[in-house]
Tab-separated table of C-alpha atoms in Angstrom:
chain	number	residue	atom	x	y	z
A	1	VAL	CA	-79.171	52.651	-77.342
A	2	VAL	CA	-77.212	49.388	-77.371
A	3	CYS	CA	-76.216	47.663	-80.617
A	4	ARG	CA	-76.291	43.970	-81.438
A	5	ASP	CA	-72.558	43.836	-80.738
A	6	GLY	CA	-73.355	44.601	-77.081
A	7	CYS	CA	-71.814	48.087	-77.098
A	8	ILE	CA	-73.494	51.401	-76.338
A	9	LYS	CA	-74.293	53.231	-79.574
A	10	ALA	CA	-75.769	56.439	-78.154
A	11	VAL	CA	-76.588	58.148	-74.850
A	12	GLY	CA	-78.667	61.291	-74.472
A	13	PRO	CA	-82.063	62.893	-73.841
A	14	ALA	CA	-85.033	60.846	-75.062
A	15	ASP	CA	-86.165	63.355	-77.728
A	16	VAL	CA	-82.641	63.574	-79.209
A	17	ILE	CA	-82.331	59.780	-79.300
A	18	ARG	CA	-85.797	59.409	-80.889
A	19	HIS	CA	-84.871	61.890	-83.613
A	20	GLN	CA	-81.432	60.345	-84.201
A	21	PHE	CA	-82.878	56.831	-84.538
A	22	SER	CA	-86.236	57.707	-86.112
A	23	GLY	CA	-85.715	55.255	-88.964
A	24	ALA	CA	-84.222	52.430	-86.909
A	25	THR	CA	-85.937	49.284	-85.734
A	26	PHE	CA	-85.212	47.791	-82.316
A	27	GLU	CA	-85.499	44.252	-80.996
A	28	ARG	CA	-86.654	45.635	-77.669
A	29	ILE	CA	-87.581	49.004	-76.181
A	30	ILE	CA	-87.762	49.362	-72.390
A	31	ASP	CA	-89.872	52.179	-70.977
A	32	CYS	CA	-87.853	53.675	-68.108
A	33	SER	CA	-90.277	56.475	-67.262
A	34	GLY	CA	-89.940	57.319	-63.558
A	35	LYS	CA	-86.982	54.971	-63.241
A	36	CYS	CA	-83.179	55.296	-63.183
A	37	VAL	CA	-80.642	53.734	-65.524
A	38	LEU	CA	-77.244	53.078	-63.942
A	39	PRO	CA	-74.050	51.310	-65.021
A	40	GLY	CA	-73.998	47.641	-64.063
A	41	LEU	CA	-72.291	47.201	-60.698
A	42	VAL	CA	-68.753	45.821	-60.554
A	43	ASP	CA	-67.728	43.570	-57.649
A	44	ALA	CA	-63.944	43.929	-57.457
A	45	HIS	CA	-63.175	41.138	-54.957
A	46	THR	CA	-64.867	37.748	-54.480
A	47	HIS	CA	-63.966	34.137	-53.572
A	48	PRO	CA	-67.019	32.382	-55.053
A	49	VAL	CA	-65.736	28.860	-55.898
A	50	TRP	CA	-65.717	26.569	-52.855
A	51	ALA	CA	-67.478	23.734	-51.067
A	52	GLY	CA	-68.498	23.489	-47.407
A	53	ASP	CA	-69.999	26.525	-45.667
A	54	ARG	CA	-68.627	27.900	-42.384
A	55	VAL	CA	-71.805	28.903	-40.588
A	56	HIS	CA	-70.443	27.201	-37.448
A	57	GLU	CA	-67.478	29.592	-37.490
A	58	PHE	CA	-69.794	32.586	-37.582
A	59	ALA	CA	-71.148	31.387	-34.232
A	60	MET	CA	-67.544	31.090	-32.937
A	61	LYS	CA	-66.782	34.649	-34.047
A	62	LEU	CA	-69.915	35.947	-32.359
A	63	ALA	CA	-68.688	34.244	-29.176
A	64	GLY	CA	-65.407	36.158	-29.423
A	65	ALA	CA	-62.963	33.990	-31.421
A	66	SER	CA	-60.659	35.985	-33.727
A	67	TYR	CA	-60.022	35.216	-37.398
A	68	MET	CA	-56.472	33.983	-36.680
A	69	GLU	CA	-57.591	31.883	-33.673
A	70	ILE	CA	-60.071	30.037	-35.897
A	71	HIS	CA	-57.421	29.750	-38.645
A	72	GLN	CA	-54.821	28.272	-36.241
A	73	ALA	CA	-57.374	25.752	-34.899
A	74	GLY	CA	-57.701	24.251	-38.394
A	75	GLY	CA	-60.744	26.292	-39.381
A	76	GLY	CA	-61.007	29.199	-41.765
A	77	ILE	CA	-59.329	28.726	-45.140
A	78	HIS	CA	-58.075	25.214	-44.250
A	79	PHE	CA	-61.624	23.983	-43.534
A	80	THR	CA	-62.770	25.210	-46.947
A	81	VAL	CA	-59.672	23.801	-48.666
A	82	GLU	CA	-60.431	20.336	-47.314
A	83	HIS	CA	-64.020	20.418	-48.646
A	84	THR	CA	-63.072	22.036	-51.981
A	85	ARG	CA	-60.397	19.424	-52.676
A	86	LYS	CA	-62.998	16.662	-52.199
A	87	ALA	CA	-65.670	18.312	-54.379
A	88	THR	CA	-65.983	17.417	-58.062
A	89	GLU	CA	-65.610	20.030	-60.761
A	90	GLU	CA	-69.299	19.606	-61.592
A	91	GLU	CA	-70.347	20.224	-57.974
A	92	LEU	CA	-68.194	23.340	-57.775
A	93	PHE	CA	-69.553	24.671	-61.084
A	94	HIS	CA	-73.171	24.147	-60.012
A	95	THR	CA	-72.796	26.119	-56.748
A	96	PHE	CA	-70.631	28.777	-58.429
A	97	LYS	CA	-73.244	29.306	-61.150
A	98	ASP	CA	-75.976	29.747	-58.517
A	99	ARG	CA	-73.858	32.295	-56.640
A	100	LEU	CA	-73.128	34.270	-59.811
A	101	GLU	CA	-76.856	34.350	-60.597
A	102	ARG	CA	-77.571	35.764	-57.131
A	103	MET	CA	-74.879	38.411	-57.633
A	104	ARG	CA	-76.394	39.294	-60.987
A	105	ARG	CA	-79.875	39.684	-59.504
A	106	ALA	CA	-78.341	42.150	-57.033
A	107	GLY	CA	-77.039	44.232	-59.957
A	108	SER	CA	-73.475	42.947	-60.498
A	109	THR	CA	-72.575	42.632	-64.190
A	110	LEU	CA	-68.792	42.238	-63.796
A	111	VAL	CA	-67.291	40.153	-60.971
A	112	GLU	CA	-63.696	39.397	-60.006
A	113	CYS	CA	-63.489	35.669	-59.117
A	114	LYS	CA	-60.552	34.109	-57.282
A	115	SER	CA	-59.253	30.590	-56.889
A	116	GLY	CA	-57.409	29.958	-53.613
A	117	TYR	CA	-59.172	27.105	-51.821
A	118	GLY	CA	-56.982	24.418	-53.368
A	119	LEU	CA	-53.460	25.348	-52.271
A	120	ASN	CA	-52.210	22.560	-54.530
A	121	LEU	CA	-51.859	22.701	-58.302
A	122	GLU	CA	-54.576	20.129	-59.043
A	123	THR	CA	-57.338	21.876	-57.049
A	124	GLU	CA	-56.315	25.396	-58.041
A	125	LEU	CA	-56.584	24.368	-61.697
A	126	LYS	CA	-59.941	22.707	-60.986
A	127	MET	CA	-61.223	26.015	-59.584
A	128	LEU	CA	-59.804	28.020	-62.497
A	129	ARG	CA	-61.457	25.631	-64.995
A	130	VAL	CA	-64.785	26.187	-63.224
A	131	ILE	CA	-64.310	29.966	-63.514
A	132	GLU	CA	-63.329	29.632	-67.196
A	133	ARG	CA	-66.435	27.536	-67.865
A	134	ALA	CA	-68.667	30.222	-66.350
A	135	LYS	CA	-66.881	32.876	-68.432
A	136	GLN	CA	-67.781	30.978	-71.601
A	137	SER	CA	-71.336	29.952	-70.697
A	138	MET	CA	-72.883	32.751	-68.600
A	139	ASP	CA	-74.071	36.274	-69.397
A	140	ILE	CA	-71.935	38.010	-66.778
A	141	GLY	CA	-68.475	39.536	-66.969
A	142	ILE	CA	-65.742	37.701	-65.054
A	143	SER	CA	-62.188	38.759	-64.231
A	144	SER	CA	-60.372	35.624	-63.033
A	145	THR	CA	-57.663	35.623	-60.389
A	146	TYR	CA	-55.136	32.953	-59.482
A	147	CYS	CA	-54.876	33.033	-55.667
A	148	GLY	CA	-52.813	29.916	-54.954
A	149	ALA	CA	-50.978	31.881	-52.236
A	150	HIS	CA	-54.166	32.306	-50.183
A	151	SER	CA	-52.670	30.373	-47.272
A	152	VAL	CA	-49.651	28.179	-46.538
A	153	PRO	CA	-50.676	24.541	-47.171
A	154	LYS	CA	-50.491	22.170	-44.228
A	155	GLY	CA	-47.102	20.441	-44.062
A	156	LYS	CA	-45.280	23.203	-45.941
A	157	THR	CA	-43.391	26.313	-44.903
A	158	ALA	CA	-44.157	29.646	-46.556
A	159	THR	CA	-40.850	29.425	-48.427
A	160	GLU	CA	-41.656	25.918	-49.730
A	161	ALA	CA	-45.146	27.056	-50.785
A	162	THR	CA	-43.631	30.092	-52.530
A	163	ASP	CA	-41.126	27.911	-54.422
A	164	ASP	CA	-43.908	25.500	-55.473
A	165	ILE	CA	-46.043	28.346	-56.833
A	166	ILE	CA	-43.152	29.939	-58.764
A	167	ASN	CA	-41.641	26.688	-60.087
A	168	ASN	CA	-44.793	24.634	-60.742
A	169	HIS	CA	-48.095	26.556	-60.585
A	170	LEU	CA	-47.216	29.629	-62.635
A	171	PRO	CA	-45.418	27.776	-65.473
A	172	LYS	CA	-48.498	25.535	-65.806
A	173	LEU	CA	-50.795	28.603	-65.930
A	174	LYS	CA	-48.605	30.106	-68.645
A	175	GLU	CA	-48.809	26.843	-70.636
A	176	LEU	CA	-52.618	26.679	-70.303
A	177	LYS	CA	-52.924	30.336	-71.306
A	178	LEU	CA	-50.846	29.743	-74.449
A	179	SER	CA	-52.974	26.694	-75.368
A	180	GLY	CA	-56.165	28.749	-74.825
A	181	GLU	CA	-57.565	26.424	-72.138
A	182	ILE	CA	-57.564	28.873	-69.221
A	183	HIS	CA	-57.250	32.670	-69.341
A	184	VAL	CA	-56.301	34.123	-65.961
A	185	ASN	CA	-56.301	37.912	-65.543
A	186	ASN	CA	-54.805	38.604	-62.110
A	187	ILE	CA	-52.427	37.222	-59.487
A	188	ASP	CA	-53.191	37.457	-55.762
A	189	VAL	CA	-51.259	36.701	-52.553
A	190	PHE	CA	-52.473	36.931	-48.939
A	191	CYS	CA	-49.642	39.094	-47.586
A	192	GLU	CA	-50.089	38.699	-43.842
A	193	LYS	CA	-48.244	37.877	-40.633
A	194	GLY	CA	-48.165	34.087	-40.277
A	195	VAL	CA	-49.103	33.605	-43.955
A	196	PHE	CA	-46.915	35.074	-46.743
A	197	ASP	CA	-44.390	37.690	-45.630
A	198	LEU	CA	-43.281	40.662	-47.710
A	199	ASP	CA	-40.373	38.846	-49.364
A	200	SER	CA	-42.441	35.773	-50.380
A	201	THR	CA	-45.247	38.070	-51.593
A	202	ARG	CA	-42.796	40.071	-53.711
A	203	ARG	CA	-41.371	36.904	-55.313
A	204	ILE	CA	-44.796	35.472	-56.215
A	205	LEU	CA	-46.275	38.732	-57.497
A	206	GLN	CA	-43.218	39.480	-59.639
A	207	ALA	CA	-43.286	35.957	-61.100
A	208	GLY	CA	-46.992	36.415	-61.925
A	209	LYS	CA	-46.334	39.795	-63.498
A	210	ASP	CA	-43.571	38.200	-65.605
A	211	ILE	CA	-46.126	35.858	-67.246
A	212	GLY	CA	-48.521	38.743	-67.977
A	213	LEU	CA	-50.836	38.732	-64.955
A	214	GLN	CA	-52.089	41.941	-63.322
A	215	ILE	CA	-51.111	42.294	-59.661
A	216	ASN	CA	-54.204	42.498	-57.453
A	217	PHE	CA	-53.557	41.220	-53.927
A	218	HIS	CA	-54.609	41.089	-50.246
A	219	GLY	CA	-52.589	43.467	-48.089
A	220	ASP	CA	-52.392	45.210	-44.712
A	221	GLU	CA	-55.550	43.533	-43.411
A	222	LEU	CA	-54.825	42.232	-39.908
A	223	HIS	CA	-51.337	43.679	-39.370
A	224	PRO	CA	-49.388	46.568	-40.968
A	225	MET	CA	-47.138	44.746	-43.458
A	226	LYS	CA	-46.082	47.587	-45.820
A	227	SER	CA	-48.098	45.781	-48.520
A	228	ALA	CA	-49.275	49.078	-50.004
A	229	GLU	CA	-45.711	50.289	-50.433
A	230	LEU	CA	-44.767	46.963	-52.065
A	231	GLY	CA	-47.754	47.075	-54.410
A	232	ALA	CA	-46.950	50.617	-55.508
A	233	GLU	CA	-43.324	49.607	-56.150
A	234	LEU	CA	-44.316	46.565	-58.250
A	235	GLY	CA	-46.909	48.479	-60.291
A	236	ALA	CA	-49.889	46.651	-58.794
A	237	ARG	CA	-53.251	47.393	-60.399
A	238	ALA	CA	-55.033	47.035	-57.030
A	239	ILE	CA	-54.616	46.045	-53.386
A	240	SER	CA	-57.522	44.801	-51.255
A	241	HIS	CA	-58.438	45.184	-47.568
A	242	LEU	CA	-55.927	47.804	-46.265
A	243	GLU	CA	-57.498	48.073	-42.791
A	244	GLU	CA	-53.962	48.478	-41.352
A	245	VAL	CA	-52.375	50.478	-44.187
A	246	SER	CA	-49.734	53.073	-43.255
A	247	ASP	CA	-49.894	56.772	-44.167
A	248	GLU	CA	-46.840	56.213	-46.390
A	249	GLY	CA	-48.628	53.325	-48.093
A	250	ILE	CA	-51.630	55.515	-48.890
A	251	THR	CA	-49.375	58.179	-50.400
A	252	ALA	CA	-47.507	55.563	-52.448
A	253	MET	CA	-50.748	54.077	-53.816
A	254	ALA	CA	-52.041	57.514	-54.822
A	255	ARG	CA	-48.802	58.277	-56.648
A	256	ALA	CA	-48.748	54.882	-58.404
A	257	LYS	CA	-52.463	55.038	-59.373
A	258	CYS	CA	-52.895	51.702	-57.587
A	259	ALA	CA	-56.563	51.154	-56.688
A	260	ALA	CA	-57.634	50.395	-53.123
A	261	VAL	CA	-60.337	47.707	-53.108
A	262	LEU	CA	-62.110	48.249	-49.790
A	263	LEU	CA	-64.295	45.519	-48.292
A	264	PRO	CA	-66.691	46.951	-45.689
A	265	THR	CA	-68.395	43.566	-45.255
A	266	THR	CA	-65.178	42.000	-43.929
A	267	ALA	CA	-64.442	44.756	-41.435
A	268	TYR	CA	-68.081	44.594	-40.319
A	269	MET	CA	-68.307	40.803	-39.931
A	270	LEU	CA	-64.856	40.348	-38.356
A	271	ARG	CA	-65.269	43.477	-36.203
A	272	LEU	CA	-62.039	44.901	-37.592
A	273	LYS	CA	-61.019	48.525	-37.799
A	274	GLN	CA	-62.690	50.092	-40.850
A	275	PRO	CA	-60.418	51.001	-43.791
A	276	GLN	CA	-59.546	54.715	-43.953
A	277	ALA	CA	-61.666	55.489	-46.990
A	278	ARG	CA	-61.856	59.236	-46.297
A	279	LYS	CA	-58.094	59.642	-45.957
A	280	MET	CA	-57.538	57.612	-49.125
A	281	LEU	CA	-60.014	59.708	-51.096
A	282	GLU	CA	-58.526	62.955	-49.803
A	283	GLU	CA	-55.021	61.758	-50.770
A	284	GLY	CA	-56.218	60.939	-54.310
A	285	VAL	CA	-56.292	57.129	-54.119
A	286	ILE	CA	-58.657	55.417	-56.576
A	287	VAL	CA	-61.112	53.753	-54.162
A	288	ALA	CA	-63.075	50.700	-55.345
A	289	LEU	CA	-65.446	48.362	-53.508
A	290	GLY	CA	-65.902	44.607	-53.365
A	291	SER	CA	-68.195	42.235	-51.503
A	292	ASP	CA	-65.378	39.826	-50.503
A	293	PHE	CA	-67.999	37.089	-50.948
A	294	ASN	CA	-66.540	33.943	-49.341
A	295	PRO	CA	-67.486	31.479	-46.569
A	296	ASN	CA	-66.229	34.036	-44.046
A	297	ALA	CA	-68.195	37.016	-45.442
A	298	TYR	CA	-71.354	35.681	-47.069
A	299	CYS	CA	-72.661	38.685	-49.007
A	300	PHE	CA	-73.720	38.712	-52.674
A	301	SER	CA	-75.049	42.255	-52.761
A	302	MET	CA	-73.063	45.272	-53.934
A	303	PRO	CA	-75.936	47.633	-52.937
A	304	MET	CA	-75.475	46.444	-49.334
A	305	VAL	CA	-71.696	46.874	-49.664
A	306	MET	CA	-72.274	50.449	-50.874
A	307	HIS	CA	-74.583	51.141	-47.923
A	308	LEU	CA	-71.968	49.835	-45.442
A	309	ALA	CA	-69.282	51.901	-47.186
A	310	CYS	CA	-71.358	55.051	-46.661
A	311	VAL	CA	-72.347	54.353	-43.052
A	312	ASN	CA	-69.194	52.700	-41.689
A	313	MET	CA	-66.470	54.184	-43.915
A	314	LYS	CA	-68.056	57.650	-44.214
A	315	MET	CA	-68.159	57.660	-48.012
A	316	SER	CA	-70.760	59.790	-49.784
A	317	MET	CA	-73.358	58.037	-51.950
A	318	ASN	CA	-71.717	59.481	-55.083
A	319	GLU	CA	-68.319	58.147	-53.976
A	320	ALA	CA	-69.804	54.712	-53.238
A	321	LEU	CA	-71.467	54.543	-56.667
A	322	ALA	CA	-68.194	55.466	-58.405
A	323	ALA	CA	-66.347	52.912	-56.241
A	324	ALA	CA	-68.804	50.152	-57.242
A	325	THR	CA	-68.739	50.979	-60.962
A	326	ILE	CA	-65.945	52.864	-62.787
A	327	ASN	CA	-63.319	52.569	-60.017
A	328	ALA	CA	-63.997	48.858	-59.484
A	329	ALA	CA	-63.684	48.386	-63.250
A	330	TYR	CA	-60.350	50.256	-63.082
A	331	ALA	CA	-59.169	47.891	-60.309
A	332	LEU	CA	-59.751	45.014	-62.765
A	333	GLY	CA	-58.105	46.790	-65.707
A	334	LYS	CA	-61.453	47.144	-67.481
A	335	SER	CA	-62.429	50.801	-67.072
A	336	ASP	CA	-61.998	51.403	-70.809
A	337	THR	CA	-64.907	49.029	-71.545
A	338	HIS	CA	-66.933	48.798	-68.294
A	339	GLY	CA	-68.141	50.847	-65.343
A	340	SER	CA	-69.914	53.808	-66.937
A	341	ILE	CA	-72.615	54.631	-69.478
A	342	GLU	CA	-70.610	55.997	-72.410
A	343	THR	CA	-70.742	55.545	-76.166
A	344	GLY	CA	-68.504	52.667	-77.229
A	345	LYS	CA	-68.480	50.951	-73.848
A	346	GLN	CA	-70.140	47.600	-73.148
A	347	GLY	CA	-73.902	47.871	-72.610
A	348	ASP	CA	-73.983	46.658	-69.004
A	349	LEU	CA	-76.812	48.435	-67.191
A	350	ILE	CA	-79.246	48.178	-64.316
A	351	ILE	CA	-82.651	49.844	-64.250
A	352	ILE	CA	-84.083	50.597	-60.830
A	353	ASN	CA	-87.703	51.172	-59.910
A	354	SER	CA	-87.191	54.663	-58.496
A	355	SER	CA	-86.838	58.167	-59.879
A	356	ARG	CA	-83.801	58.700	-57.607
A	357	TRP	CA	-80.785	56.446	-57.984
A	358	GLU	CA	-79.818	56.966	-54.327
A	359	HIS	CA	-82.539	54.481	-53.324
A	360	LEU	CA	-80.128	51.722	-54.382
A	361	ILE	CA	-77.996	52.641	-51.333
A	362	TYR	CA	-80.658	54.176	-49.086
A	363	GLN	CA	-82.791	51.017	-49.001
A	364	PHE	CA	-80.576	48.684	-46.976
A	365	GLY	CA	-81.382	45.186	-48.247
A	366	GLY	CA	-84.169	46.576	-50.441
A	367	HIS	CA	-82.543	45.822	-53.785
A	368	GLU	CA	-84.631	42.665	-54.371
A	369	ALA	CA	-87.742	44.793	-55.005
A	370	LEU	CA	-85.840	47.758	-56.428
A	371	ILE	CA	-83.716	46.386	-59.271
A	372	ASP	CA	-86.092	46.066	-62.208
A	373	TYR	CA	-83.742	44.943	-65.013
A	374	VAL	CA	-80.147	43.766	-65.245
A	375	ILE	CA	-78.656	44.076	-68.735
A	376	VAL	CA	-75.349	42.592	-69.917
A	377	LYS	CA	-74.039	43.458	-73.416
A	378	GLY	CA	-77.469	44.855	-74.250
A	379	LYS	CA	-79.233	41.608	-73.343
A	380	VAL	CA	-81.775	41.486	-70.495
A	381	VAL	CA	-80.346	38.796	-68.204
A	382	TYR	CA	-82.721	39.446	-65.305
A	383	GLN	CA	-86.166	41.001	-65.196
A	384	ASN	CA	-87.806	41.386	-61.810
A	385	GLU	CA	-91.463	40.434	-62.202
A	386	ARG	CA	-92.324	42.060	-58.863
A	387	CYS	CA	-91.171	45.532	-59.865
A	388	GLY	CA	-94.047	46.011	-62.286
A	389	THR	CA	-96.610	45.815	-59.511
A	390	MET	CA	-94.629	46.979	-56.486
A	391	SER	CA	-93.673	50.514	-55.556
A	392	SER	CA	-90.024	50.848	-54.521
A	393	TYR	CA	-91.097	53.150	-51.696
């Protein structure tokens, strides 16, 4: 039972609920006989605001080019930055809205959304305004992330870019937060060899933390950088990627209750080593999942991410579901309100056309005929017309 305020009022067996609310009237009753009700999925890592796709680079990767080879040839992030700088705010909002709607149809009810394809103050703020606009106008939860340190801008050194972010970008974000124009939740840095080193990453993350942002950053993806150890030391809420994390880094994250946001799509598409999900789980790390949706990893679907996590990272289906709901909510600092079906929490739910919830993972790419309803704050935001007539099997 979800109240008008969007929060869950009661959870329990049907006969108990019927008795408890025998005198109540409801705006809508959904018959879930033979179906499963699950928490709305949480996508803990996306880059969804950009212009200019990179389908041509996918062909280059298939032919053997590495991520850094493409990056150094002026492709990768720099290609997207060029197109995003040229795009109008309206153009960016239109494509972003369409992408969020596709994520929602695949069951995501809370999505982390990063800036990071501006690399200058003007374009980063343009991206953050687009994210803020979607927060205010769309029925989907958004956790916004400032990711101005996604790459070193052309013509600048990493030190110059770091100084610009600390002296210009972050003070402006603080000012806009105080005026109520833009509310940013997290700060992100791409801590990587040839991008931002450990010292620059530390300076930016600490400066972000000082203005009230949660630390949630890219680390230990292509090279072992000791990002996990740094994140644990700084009190990071989450670190993403971690394909090259050290054993000491895993231990430090477990001790600091710093979530690991693992991105099986990225490792799959870039043919990287898979993150050590099993070792992290055994060491007690809070493991979350994200789609890493971006021009380099074009995936909207958390059910497909969960499937890849099970097959390629050897997670169980139960672990993958937790990682895509309550643990992903934890990685965004929202596990007190999102990520599970509990009284008092926000009524974000998905209803699937199967008597066994495991079909959401088992059916690889089958979610389009499987997800029957998506509900945000008790409001049906997507109803799949095909599910009424189509068996999920």
